[in-house]
Amino acid sequence: METVVFAVLNGVIYGLLLFMLSSGLTLIFSMMGVLNFAHASFYMLGAYFAYTLMEGSNFWIALFIAPVLVGLAGMVVERYGLRKVHARGHVAELLFTFGLAYLIDEVVKIFWGRTAVNYKVPELLDFPLFTLYGAQYPAYRIFILLVAILMLVALWYLLRRTRAGLIIQAALTHPHMVGHLGHNVPMIFMMVFGAGCALAGLAGVIGGNYFITDPAMAVQMGPIVFVVVVVGGLGSLEGAFIAAMIIGLLQTSAVSINASLADIFGFLGLAGTSEVGGITIASMAPMLPFLLLVVVLMVRPTGLMGDREV
Amino acid sequence: MTDMTTTYVDLAPSRAEKFRQRVLPMILFALALAVIPLFGPSRSTLTLLNHMGINIVFALSFNMLLGRAGMLSFGHAVYLGLGGYFCVHVMNWIAADTGIWGAVPIFTMPAFGFGAGALAGAVIGWPSCRRAGTPFAMISLGVAELVAAAGFMFDSLFGGEMGISADRMGGPEFLGLSLGPLNEVYWYIAFWTFVGVVGTYAFTRTPLGKLSEATRDNPERVEFVGYNPQRVRYLVFIFAGAFAGMAGGMSAVQDEIFTPENLSLVPSGAILIAAYVGGIRYFTGPIMGAIVMTYMGSNLSDYTAGWLLYLGLMFVGVVMFVPDGIAGVVYGTWDVLRSGRLNEVAAGWAIRLLGLALMAVSTITLVEVAFRWSDGYGEVFEPFGLELAHGSPLTWVVIVLPFVIGALLLRRVARSESEVTS
């Protein structure tokens, strides 16, 4: 019971962080039809910006300023990079963002070094919030939960209940018509790209000190975010949410299961001493998202909630 | 309206043209491969050349997917890795003399890699070749992560972090090559590089190769004509995997070790960059890209810590401004020289070169100064006796001024050229 509760709590938090990343990616995808390979790099930038801002000010200022800075960086990338490549098709765009991810990685290494930086949880939140089954639960995790939910609600409100959201939704499906109505569609695209990057940056600000802030964080997170977006169904925010939750729960609960394959498939004659039998579920955790990706694509090529086939 | 055209203009190339365009370059390539050892290259040069050969075959196999069939794969190293792993195991069986393996010469490794790569392509390609474009790219990424993660898990197959090593000196000799010294390995690599180049070129001439290009450009029409694009992609994928596995076999003999790192996204990304920078629209593009990138990878890293950054900048630059890559530039220049239009474009080229050089000066200064500042050893970038500390105003003049002038020059050339064409 104890393990289950902790696995669910941590899984939900991890899932919400994943959704924060993949929501931006999904928005950008449905807008431009391109998966932004550098999306996780913006997540990393968010963490590093916050770390630097925290040295000069405090966490709360960083929490607001860092995502804005990341969003501005995203806008610059869209305006002066992606827009140029856009005319040459999706593969060129994908390659451009791939190269960009490479560049951001290297630039981060120049500015902040090759090893992890000491990006700490703010003191105000660095205390155990409650005790559960004799184990203390850090307040910062609940803070992440709150920020993520707040962002979720804000995003939903913005997209579904405001005029700006209406225009964005229209521009996603009928850019020409929206253009004819007098809206500046390239500008909308730039703003949405920036907002998506800002969301990734926010995930970096609150995730960077929860996990670890080092130059490898983009490479670790990037592929998982893609899995979330593809499994959820390309272009579907609801699907991305469900997929993020599934993967979050799957990975965190797998880590806490110590059983090996032999314990599960022992009835088939799989011995614990054999190589396959000796593999524990916990050690398979990093593979699970990709396994899920392959299975979903084989069984349901549209993803969970997507309307277009992958 | 009565007389129909009964005579057709024969558009097929003449025998002489065929020879000049298809056979002659191959003969020249073989000659170049044969002549290189006469210069007595050093051990490090030989290693570099061997790696170039491996990467040429690898890049060509990658381009069967990206350039020809329009399938962007982020996990092509999986097939090189699996082919190579199989070869390393075979080499160990040869060394252990188990069963009939004792009679197999090490020289034939790439053939085994070819088979293993084809098998891997057939298994993995089946679920992943349904669609082209972005979805295919994402699936290839997922599969690559999956295989690389599995690589660290199954120690008896992949050897864990340490990888699996083998000895290339076992087994019977073939063509008098013991494969011990590096110059003998060179002949081995040269032979298989030639086979790989001829093989991938021959593939582009087959109906399947032609169909793959048609599928890239218009899958719907291919379907109208009566072919199944999915099936075309799948078959091309198997062949691409096979040639990648062949490169793996070459690599197994050259380096005598394979680790799960060889399966990961890093080498996959590297070959993508190499092929694209070389120019994916030309058959020779990936060859040029592989040569340039292998050379840069082994030599530039001696000069500067920032070579990966330069690589990234170069890649982004090519994607944005020179989509035809090195091969495009080379052939474009050659066309102009041959048609005698040099003096028309010379002025524009000169300004463009100047602009590029100025931007390069600025970028290199910025990167080098930044790297020295980031190391924190207090080292100062001193090109040509100039002392460029990160705080000195001179440094920033050297960075900003050439950049602005270069950008303005390039912009002017681009503008005047677009005026001419429009």
XYZ file of C-alpha atoms in Angstrom:
732
model
C 0.000 0.000 0.000
C 2.765 2.346 1.039
C 4.678 1.789 -2.185
C 1.557 2.206 -4.242
C 0.650 5.562 -2.685
C 4.144 6.946 -3.134
C 4.411 5.587 -6.652
C 1.091 7.182 -7.576
C 2.000 10.547 -6.044
C 5.416 10.663 -7.693
C 3.987 9.306 -10.900
C 1.361 12.026 -11.080
C 3.977 14.721 -10.486
C 6.289 13.278 -13.110
C 3.356 12.884 -15.464
C 2.319 16.507 -14.996
C 5.857 17.667 -15.709
C 5.845 15.537 -18.839
C 2.543 17.060 -19.845
C 3.873 20.559 -19.321
C 6.602 19.734 -21.806
C 4.442 17.859 -24.257
C 1.594 20.390 -24.259
C 3.910 22.973 -25.814
C 5.199 20.423 -28.253
C 1.681 19.364 -29.210
C 0.571 22.974 -29.756
C 3.575 23.624 -31.951
C 2.968 20.412 -33.837
C -0.665 21.071 -34.585
C 0.287 24.565 -35.691
C 3.261 23.935 -37.941
C 3.104 20.198 -38.477
C 6.622 19.823 -37.193
C 7.869 18.146 -34.076
C 10.280 20.521 -32.433
C 13.329 18.371 -31.751
C 14.827 21.126 -29.640
C 11.849 21.260 -27.294
C 13.630 19.500 -24.458
C 16.546 21.871 -24.987
C 14.235 24.740 -24.082
C 13.297 22.777 -20.976
C 16.990 22.622 -20.137
C 17.409 26.345 -20.839
C 14.586 27.040 -18.386
C 16.396 25.189 -15.608
C 19.715 26.923 -16.321
C 18.171 30.374 -16.618
C 16.428 29.860 -13.299
C 19.680 28.724 -11.721
C 21.464 31.865 -12.898
C 18.583 34.153 -11.958
C 18.457 32.590 -8.508
C 22.037 33.611 -7.881
C 21.174 37.237 -8.432
C 17.669 37.281 -7.013
C 15.453 34.560 -5.615
C 13.484 31.567 -6.781
C 10.161 33.387 -7.112
C 11.523 35.957 -9.510
C 13.218 33.174 -11.463
C 9.948 31.270 -11.605
C 8.402 34.112 -13.595
C 11.331 35.549 -15.500
C 13.011 32.348 -16.710
C 10.028 30.999 -18.699
C 9.579 34.441 -20.279
C 13.217 34.475 -21.346
C 12.913 30.968 -22.759
C 9.762 32.020 -24.594
C 11.582 34.995 -26.115
C 14.401 32.689 -27.214
C 11.772 30.463 -28.817
C 10.260 33.396 -30.682
C 13.649 34.413 -32.043
C 14.219 30.840 -33.222
C 10.858 30.755 -34.962
C 11.194 34.170 -36.561
C 14.749 33.918 -37.866
C 15.186 30.163 -38.212
C 12.119 28.008 -38.631
C 10.223 30.479 -40.784
C 13.051 30.429 -43.329
C 13.150 26.653 -43.439
C 9.368 26.240 -43.406
C 9.048 26.586 -47.171
C 11.218 23.540 -47.722
C 8.957 21.080 -45.967
C 8.715 19.223 -42.716
C 11.859 17.152 -43.010
C 13.957 20.292 -43.372
C 12.225 21.788 -40.332
C 12.800 18.652 -38.289
C 16.458 18.689 -39.286
C 16.736 22.356 -38.369
C 15.394 21.746 -34.867
C 17.666 18.705 -34.597
C 20.678 20.907 -35.330
C 19.353 23.521 -32.944
C 19.174 20.957 -30.121
C 22.817 20.165 -30.838
C 23.751 23.850 -30.673
C 21.843 24.580 -27.456
C 23.542 21.592 -25.807
C 26.967 22.937 -26.727
C 26.182 26.517 -25.748
C 24.909 25.349 -22.358
C 28.158 23.467 -21.875
C 30.105 26.652 -22.596
C 28.177 28.845 -20.210
C 27.466 26.504 -17.334
C 30.105 23.803 -17.683
C 29.912 20.110 -18.425
C 28.974 18.976 -14.942
C 25.719 19.441 -13.087
C 25.082 22.840 -11.468
C 23.882 23.172 -7.917
C 20.338 24.303 -8.660
C 18.630 23.882 -5.305
C 15.081 23.752 -4.088
C 14.269 27.156 -2.504
C 14.623 27.147 1.277
C 11.058 28.258 1.776
C 9.831 25.005 0.251
C 12.592 22.767 1.522
C 10.723 21.036 4.328
C 8.725 17.844 4.712
C 5.085 18.708 4.221
C 3.486 15.668 5.773
C 4.406 12.226 6.948
C 2.931 9.266 5.174
C 3.415 5.729 6.483
C 6.367 6.989 8.507
C 8.078 8.540 5.468
C 8.300 12.287 5.032
C 6.984 13.825 1.868
C 8.838 16.921 0.594
C 6.758 20.065 0.205
C 8.473 20.939 -3.067
C 6.863 18.006 -4.844
C 3.435 19.235 -3.861
C 4.501 22.672 -5.076
C 5.314 21.164 -8.462
C 1.909 19.535 -8.442
C 0.211 22.853 -7.734
C 2.138 24.798 -10.355
C 1.434 22.136 -12.948
C -2.275 22.068 -12.193
C -2.415 25.856 -12.203
C -0.735 25.891 -15.596
C -3.100 23.221 -16.857
C -6.150 25.241 -15.859
C -4.689 28.451 -17.247
C -3.886 26.786 -20.555
C -7.347 25.283 -20.802
C -8.944 28.622 -19.971
C -6.788 30.492 -22.450
C -7.464 28.109 -25.299
C -11.152 27.426 -24.721
C -12.570 30.501 -23.069
C -10.811 33.564 -24.433
C -10.891 35.332 -27.759
C -7.148 34.885 -28.188
C -7.576 31.144 -27.707
C -10.325 31.112 -30.300
C -8.094 32.794 -32.857
C -5.246 30.403 -32.078
C -7.500 27.382 -32.509
C -8.782 28.756 -35.781
C -5.264 29.498 -36.989
C -4.257 25.910 -36.276
C -6.772 24.453 -38.678
C -7.538 27.272 -41.121
C -4.545 29.618 -41.239
C -5.529 31.146 -44.584
C -9.056 31.984 -43.512
C -7.794 33.556 -40.293
C -5.346 35.548 -42.384
C -8.134 36.775 -44.627
C -10.022 37.919 -41.545
C -7.203 40.311 -40.842
C -5.192 38.511 -38.221
C -1.430 38.343 -38.520
C -1.001 34.576 -38.791
C 2.823 34.457 -38.841
C 2.698 36.566 -35.685
C 0.276 34.104 -34.070
C 2.552 31.225 -35.024
C 5.506 33.024 -33.491
C 3.592 33.693 -30.288
C 2.394 30.101 -30.015
C 5.901 28.813 -30.633
C 7.178 31.158 -27.952
C 4.416 30.135 -25.551
C 5.155 26.453 -26.129
C 8.826 27.063 -25.417
C 7.910 29.099 -22.333
C 5.887 26.136 -21.031
C 8.915 23.920 -21.566
C 10.990 26.535 -19.767
C 8.566 26.548 -16.839
C 8.829 22.766 -16.647
C 12.593 23.248 -16.549
C 12.392 25.817 -13.756
C 10.383 23.575 -11.454
C 11.799 20.277 -12.723
C 15.465 21.220 -12.832
C 15.896 21.205 -9.072
C 13.550 18.259 -8.598
C 15.717 16.096 -10.858
C 19.184 17.329 -11.739
C 20.340 20.250 -13.847
C 23.114 19.109 -16.163
C 23.804 19.338 -19.914
C 22.433 15.822 -20.431
C 18.940 16.643 -19.191
C 17.679 17.578 -22.645
C 18.914 14.368 -24.200
C 17.308 12.349 -21.425
C 13.969 14.109 -21.516
C 13.637 14.729 -25.259
C 12.841 11.246 -26.542
C 10.351 10.615 -23.704
C 8.455 13.785 -24.576
C 8.238 12.628 -28.188
C 6.869 9.323 -26.994
C 4.205 11.159 -24.982
C 3.154 13.232 -27.975
C 3.062 10.328 -30.412
C 1.370 7.904 -28.016
C -1.224 10.514 -27.099
C -1.977 11.145 -30.738
C -0.219 13.882 -32.686
C -1.873 17.222 -32.159
C -4.208 16.179 -29.362
C -3.781 17.957 -26.018
C -6.122 15.557 -24.209
C -4.245 12.603 -25.620
C -0.937 14.122 -24.550
C -2.301 14.526 -21.033
C -3.429 10.916 -20.802
C -0.191 9.623 -22.312
C 1.899 11.779 -19.977
C 0.017 10.389 -16.986
C 0.335 6.798 -18.188
C 4.055 7.130 -18.782
C 4.615 9.003 -15.539
C 2.832 6.351 -13.520
C 4.346 3.502 -15.506
C 7.899 4.661 -15.044
C 7.725 5.624 -11.386
C 5.871 2.488 -10.395
C 8.202 0.281 -12.416
C 11.185 1.742 -10.579
C 9.691 0.708 -7.249
C 9.014 -2.901 -8.288
C 11.880 -5.132 -7.367
C 10.483 -8.289 -8.922
C 12.430 -9.806 -11.751
C 11.034 -11.345 -14.912
C 11.651 -14.761 -13.405
C 9.283 -13.957 -10.539
C 6.523 -13.113 -12.982
C 7.098 -15.637 -15.735
C 8.487 -18.317 -13.432
C 5.491 -20.511 -14.191
C 6.688 -20.695 -17.784
C 9.941 -22.160 -16.568
C 11.993 -18.968 -16.665
C 14.774 -19.353 -14.131
C 15.992 -16.429 -12.030
C 19.566 -17.414 -12.766
C 19.161 -17.058 -16.536
C 19.944 -13.725 -18.140
C 16.415 -12.839 -19.169
C 14.970 -14.046 -15.878
C 17.421 -11.938 -13.890
C 16.189 -8.670 -15.391
C 14.231 -6.711 -12.818
C 11.207 -4.608 -13.658
C 13.010 -1.634 -12.116
C 15.888 -1.903 -14.581
C 13.401 -2.004 -17.449
C 11.827 1.319 -16.435
C 13.794 3.498 -18.900
C 12.727 1.211 -21.738
C 9.029 1.196 -20.953
C 8.049 4.445 -22.729
C 9.656 3.273 -25.948
C 8.117 -0.146 -25.634
C 4.763 1.575 -25.197
C 5.464 3.687 -28.287
C 6.146 0.679 -30.478
C 3.132 -1.227 -29.144
C 0.769 1.733 -29.575
C 1.973 2.420 -33.095
C 1.464 -1.190 -34.066
C -1.981 -1.551 -32.489
C -3.378 1.945 -32.933
C -1.387 4.080 -35.370
C -3.382 7.232 -34.598
C -2.213 7.267 -31.006
C -4.669 7.230 -28.121
C -6.691 10.324 -28.984
C -5.310 11.469 -32.305
C -7.483 11.899 -35.337
C -4.705 11.681 -37.874
C -2.854 8.475 -38.446
C 0.763 8.431 -37.426
C -4.234 16.585 -87.251
C -3.573 13.603 -89.453
C 0.076 12.821 -89.268
C 1.003 11.390 -85.911
C 4.559 11.566 -84.783
C 6.051 8.245 -85.612
C 9.678 8.926 -84.936
C 10.734 9.176 -81.350
C 13.685 11.133 -80.137
C 15.952 8.658 -78.460
C 16.521 10.098 -75.001
C 18.443 7.098 -73.700
C 22.111 7.828 -73.057
C 24.558 6.510 -75.608
C 27.088 3.853 -74.681
C 29.801 6.458 -74.417
C 27.697 8.587 -72.112
C 26.843 5.577 -70.009
C 30.493 4.726 -69.699
C 31.472 8.284 -68.867
C 28.725 8.840 -66.310
C 28.550 5.464 -64.621
C 31.588 3.292 -65.153
C 34.345 5.874 -65.374
C 33.737 7.448 -61.928
C 33.855 3.980 -60.379
C 37.138 3.186 -62.115
C 38.574 6.497 -60.928
C 37.356 5.787 -57.406
C 38.984 2.336 -57.444
C 42.196 3.892 -58.753
C 42.156 6.491 -55.992
C 41.698 3.763 -53.408
C 44.586 1.804 -54.927
C 46.921 4.779 -55.200
C 46.557 6.072 -51.619
C 48.906 3.469 -50.014
C 51.693 4.505 -52.419
C 52.045 7.725 -50.460
C 53.012 5.709 -47.404
C 50.414 7.028 -44.992
C 51.198 6.918 -41.306
C 49.346 4.713 -38.841
C 47.053 7.498 -37.716
C 46.305 8.448 -41.323
C 45.501 4.826 -42.085
C 43.112 4.655 -39.149
C 41.490 7.853 -40.365
C 41.190 6.493 -43.912
C 39.686 3.266 -42.617
C 37.100 5.143 -40.635
C 36.353 7.252 -43.705
C 35.678 4.087 -45.674
C 33.320 2.781 -42.996
C 31.489 6.085 -42.802
C 31.216 6.348 -46.585
C 29.321 3.064 -46.752
C 27.298 3.996 -43.677
C 26.381 7.435 -45.041
C 25.429 5.962 -48.415
C 23.164 3.434 -46.755
C 21.621 6.248 -44.718
C 21.024 8.223 -47.866
C 19.172 5.304 -49.432
C 16.562 6.238 -46.848
C 16.726 10.030 -46.502
C 17.869 11.183 -49.918
C 16.287 8.551 -52.118
C 13.192 7.353 -50.301
C 12.545 10.489 -48.244
C 12.586 8.609 -44.949
C 14.332 10.485 -42.165
C 15.763 8.000 -39.687
C 17.126 9.056 -36.327
C 18.242 5.543 -35.490
C 20.261 4.285 -38.418
C 23.203 3.335 -36.205
C 21.050 0.493 -34.857
C 21.637 -1.461 -38.069
C 25.334 -0.709 -38.189
C 25.535 -1.720 -34.552
C 23.559 -4.937 -34.880
C 25.486 -5.934 -38.005
C 28.742 -5.118 -36.275
C 27.799 -6.992 -33.121
C 26.961 -10.060 -35.148
C 30.358 -9.839 -36.863
C 32.167 -9.490 -33.548
C 30.440 -12.669 -32.371
C 31.310 -14.442 -35.610
C 34.933 -13.355 -35.212
C 34.962 -14.868 -31.751
C 33.456 -18.104 -33.074
C 36.167 -18.134 -35.722
C 38.808 -17.640 -33.066
C 37.283 -20.448 -30.976
C 37.143 -22.648 -34.095
C 33.634 -23.851 -33.283
C 32.045 -26.043 -35.936
C 32.467 -24.839 -39.486
C 33.364 -21.309 -38.381
C 37.052 -22.152 -38.355
C 37.039 -22.201 -42.136
C 35.511 -18.716 -42.537
C 37.986 -15.956 -43.348
C 37.677 -12.723 -41.347
C 37.781 -10.953 -44.700
C 34.170 -11.919 -45.348
C 32.829 -10.154 -42.228
C 30.948 -7.375 -44.074
C 28.949 -10.052 -45.889
C 27.789 -11.371 -42.524
C 27.109 -7.811 -41.391
C 25.079 -7.319 -44.571
C 22.911 -10.305 -43.693
C 22.481 -9.327 -40.057
C 21.658 -5.718 -40.996
C 19.082 -6.920 -43.537
C 17.504 -9.170 -40.924
C 17.399 -6.330 -38.380
C 15.890 -4.062 -41.024
C 13.294 -6.674 -41.916
C 12.237 -7.151 -38.296
C 12.295 -3.513 -37.160
C 11.158 -2.088 -40.471
C 7.917 -4.003 -40.496
C 6.166 -1.899 -37.846
C 8.009 1.323 -38.651
C 7.697 1.653 -42.432
C 3.974 2.264 -42.621
C 4.329 6.000 -43.031
C 7.096 8.307 -44.176
C 7.863 11.786 -42.920
C 7.675 12.855 -39.299
C 5.963 9.705 -37.942
C 8.630 7.476 -39.432
C 11.314 9.688 -37.924
C 9.695 9.462 -34.486
C 9.360 5.689 -34.657
C 12.986 5.318 -35.696
C 13.920 7.429 -32.686
C 11.872 5.257 -30.334
C 13.270 2.060 -31.783
C 16.813 3.367 -31.462
C 16.275 4.213 -27.795
C 14.712 0.819 -27.224
C 17.537 -1.106 -28.883
C 20.221 0.966 -27.166
C 18.559 0.385 -23.780
C 18.310 -3.332 -24.526
C 21.984 -3.226 -25.436
C 22.892 -2.327 -21.888
C 20.604 -5.027 -20.519
C 21.600 -8.229 -22.282
C 25.211 -8.681 -21.333
C 25.845 -11.980 -23.098
C 24.803 -10.474 -26.441
C 26.097 -6.923 -26.110
C 28.686 -7.159 -23.349
C 27.246 -4.383 -21.165
C 29.180 -1.150 -20.808
C 32.440 -2.821 -21.760
C 31.090 -4.088 -25.045
C 32.421 -7.143 -26.825
C 35.837 -7.274 -28.366
C 37.291 -9.647 -30.914
C 40.559 -10.402 -32.644
C 40.834 -9.768 -36.377
C 43.881 -12.041 -36.789
C 42.003 -15.361 -36.498
C 40.709 -17.668 -39.189
C 42.237 -18.557 -42.555
C 43.951 -15.862 -44.587
C 42.189 -14.568 -47.653
C 44.058 -13.063 -50.629
C 47.187 -13.243 -48.487
C 45.880 -10.662 -46.018
C 46.481 -11.542 -42.371
C 44.646 -8.324 -41.405
C 47.144 -7.798 -38.612
C 48.965 -4.596 -39.643
C 46.905 -1.518 -40.428
C 47.936 -1.327 -44.069
C 46.428 -4.767 -44.642
C 43.276 -3.619 -42.901
C 43.329 -0.692 -45.328
C 43.081 -3.046 -48.291
C 40.262 -4.846 -46.605
C 38.374 -1.582 -45.960
C 39.170 -0.266 -49.445
C 37.791 -3.421 -51.038
C 34.550 -3.316 -49.085
C 34.161 0.435 -49.457
C 34.327 -0.090 -53.197
C 31.807 -2.919 -52.977
C 29.547 -0.692 -50.851
C 29.754 2.260 -53.233
C 29.137 0.110 -56.295
C 26.363 -1.760 -54.497
C 24.491 1.331 -53.341
C 24.928 2.937 -56.757
C 23.697 -0.182 -58.504
C 20.697 -0.121 -56.181
C 19.727 3.337 -57.422
C 19.598 1.888 -60.956
C 17.256 -0.957 -60.068
C 13.487 -0.645 -60.498
C 13.181 -0.676 -56.713
C 15.662 2.179 -56.427
C 13.718 4.201 -58.999
C 10.434 3.401 -57.286
C 11.811 4.571 -53.971
C 12.443 7.992 -55.487
C 8.947 8.027 -56.914
C 7.547 7.127 -53.500
C 9.475 10.001 -51.973
C 8.067 12.507 -54.445
C 4.495 11.297 -54.762
C 3.359 8.165 -52.935
C -0.206 8.583 -54.160
C 0.789 8.358 -57.801
C 2.963 5.363 -57.105
C -0.158 3.723 -55.751
C -2.120 4.664 -58.878
C 0.488 3.036 -61.058
C -0.060 -0.114 -59.070
C 2.718 -0.282 -56.534
C 2.372 -0.333 -52.789
C 4.403 2.556 -51.300
C 4.546 0.877 -47.898
C 6.076 -2.160 -49.462
C 8.566 -0.088 -51.455
C 9.615 1.687 -48.255
C 9.913 -1.590 -46.409
C 12.120 -3.154 -49.068
C 14.316 -0.070 -49.301
C 14.569 -0.071 -45.507
C 15.811 -3.670 -45.539
C 18.487 -2.821 -48.102
C 19.531 0.294 -46.192
C 19.802 -1.802 -43.036
C 21.856 -4.366 -44.942
C 24.388 -1.830 -46.204
C 24.591 -0.274 -42.742
C 25.266 -3.746 -41.364
C 27.997 -4.101 -43.953
C 29.611 -0.929 -42.639
C 29.272 -2.523 -39.198
C 31.208 -5.553 -40.417
C 33.958 -3.264 -41.721
C 34.019 -1.445 -38.412
C 34.165 -4.702 -36.419
C 37.434 -5.650 -38.140
C 38.930 -2.168 -37.973
C 38.167 -1.405 -34.336
C 37.787 -4.973 -33.016
C 35.210 -3.850 -30.468
C 31.519 -2.966 -30.307
C 29.786 -1.364 -27.336
C 26.095 -0.506 -26.818
C 27.142 3.120 -27.430
C 27.452 2.167 -31.093
C 23.697 1.564 -31.153
C 22.709 4.841 -29.520
C 21.378 8.103 -30.894
C 24.831 9.707 -30.961
C 26.298 7.848 -33.960
C 22.878 7.970 -35.648
C 22.879 11.754 -35.330
C 26.455 11.967 -36.545
C 25.737 10.070 -39.756
C 22.612 12.137 -40.346
C 24.716 15.289 -40.107
C 27.430 13.849 -42.328
C 25.025 12.780 -45.069
C 23.067 16.031 -44.983
C 26.087 18.314 -44.953
C 27.470 16.311 -47.873
C 24.264 16.786 -49.819
C 21.483 14.224 -49.846
C 20.255 14.999 -53.346
C 23.397 13.688 -54.973
C 24.720 10.167 -54.892
C 28.216 11.446 -54.157
C 27.007 13.870 -51.473
C 27.128 11.428 -48.552
C 30.578 10.283 -49.696
C 31.870 13.854 -49.514
C 30.055 14.423 -46.233
C 31.493 11.264 -44.694
C 35.024 12.208 -45.757
C 34.767 15.785 -44.483
C 33.036 14.877 -41.223
C 35.391 12.004 -40.384
C 38.328 14.273 -41.061
C 36.866 17.050 -38.948
C 35.939 14.646 -36.170
C 39.440 13.299 -35.842
C 41.471 16.442 -36.540
C 39.431 19.412 -35.464
C 39.075 17.996 -31.963
C 42.850 18.388 -31.591
C 42.657 22.090 -32.327
C 39.608 23.212 -30.450
C 37.330 22.057 -27.664
C 34.412 23.566 -29.529
C 34.454 21.333 -32.589
C 31.034 19.896 -31.806
C 29.692 23.419 -31.739
C 31.257 24.144 -35.124
C 29.735 20.937 -36.388
C 26.309 22.010 -35.147
C 26.695 25.489 -36.636
C 27.755 24.015 -39.935
C 24.778 21.663 -39.945
C 22.251 24.383 -39.119
C 23.893 26.643 -41.709
C 23.592 23.954 -44.368
C 19.958 23.229 -43.480
C 19.081 26.915 -43.673
C 21.121 28.231 -46.556
C 22.690 25.423 -48.609
C 20.180 22.566 -48.712
C 22.153 20.869 -51.474
C 25.192 20.545 -49.244
C 28.817 20.258 -50.232
C 27.995 18.246 -53.348
C 25.553 20.936 -54.471
C 28.227 23.603 -54.127
C 30.825 21.480 -55.909
C 28.562 20.593 -58.841
C 27.175 24.114 -59.050
C 30.678 25.529 -59.278
C 31.647 22.910 -61.835
C 28.621 23.751 -63.996
C 29.472 27.443 -63.973
C 33.113 26.795 -64.824
C 32.187 24.472 -67.666
C 29.592 26.734 -69.224
C 32.037 29.634 -69.121
C 29.767 31.924 -67.094
C 32.493 32.529 -64.565
C 32.930 36.241 -65.215
C 29.185 36.826 -64.865
C 29.075 35.429 -61.364
C 32.636 36.059 -60.232
C 31.874 39.368 -58.539
C 28.948 37.905 -56.602
C 31.019 34.920 -55.561
C 33.889 37.067 -54.402
C 31.615 39.202 -52.237
C 29.878 36.101 -50.898
C 33.186 34.440 -50.045
C 34.361 37.607 -48.331
C 31.128 37.831 -46.366
C 31.337 34.180 -45.320
C 34.973 34.562 -44.328
C 34.165 37.608 -42.194
C 31.296 35.804 -40.488
C 33.553 32.808 -39.901
C 36.216 35.024 -38.316
C 33.608 36.507 -36.019
C 32.055 33.157 -35.082
C 35.363 31.414 -34.499
C 36.572 34.258 -32.304
C 33.372 34.212 -30.286
C 33.446 30.448 -29.796
C 37.124 30.264 -28.937
C 36.981 33.173 -26.516
C 33.865 31.704 -24.930
C 35.454 28.295 -24.491
C 38.562 29.711 -22.867
C 36.448 31.876 -20.587
C 34.292 28.878 -19.679
C 37.277 26.649 -18.863
C 38.338 29.180 -16.258
C 42.055 28.393 -16.594
C 42.767 31.996 -17.496
C 43.964 30.933 -20.931
C 43.685 33.633 -23.590
C 42.826 33.130 -27.258
C 45.829 34.435 -29.216
C 45.418 34.109 -32.962
C 48.306 35.609 -34.938
C 49.756 37.212 -31.837
C 46.592 39.160 -31.055
C 45.603 38.887 -27.435
C 41.868 38.486 -27.252
C 40.788 38.305 -23.622
C 37.076 38.009 -23.046
C 36.918 41.368 -21.328
C 38.947 43.426 -23.762
C 37.104 45.762 -26.154
C 39.318 44.579 -29.022
C 37.788 41.109 -28.731
C 34.307 42.455 -29.113
C 35.344 44.587 -32.070
C 36.761 41.454 -33.719
C 33.508 39.643 -32.995
C 30.899 42.262 -33.843
C 32.431 44.193 -36.732
C 33.161 41.334 -39.151
C 29.796 39.790 -38.315
C 27.851 42.904 -39.195
C 29.862 43.617 -42.351
C 29.706 39.981 -43.430
C 25.956 39.778 -42.844
C 25.385 42.990 -44.820
C 27.532 41.760 -47.715
C 25.741 38.406 -47.858
C 22.403 40.126 -47.748
C 23.323 42.433 -50.593
C 24.438 39.550 -52.781
C 21.283 37.581 -51.997
C 19.128 40.612 -52.845
C 20.825 41.433 -56.117
C 20.666 37.775 -57.157
C 16.978 37.497 -56.443
C 16.452 40.655 -58.498
C 18.275 39.077 -61.420
C 16.220 35.910 -61.313
C 12.859 37.573 -60.815
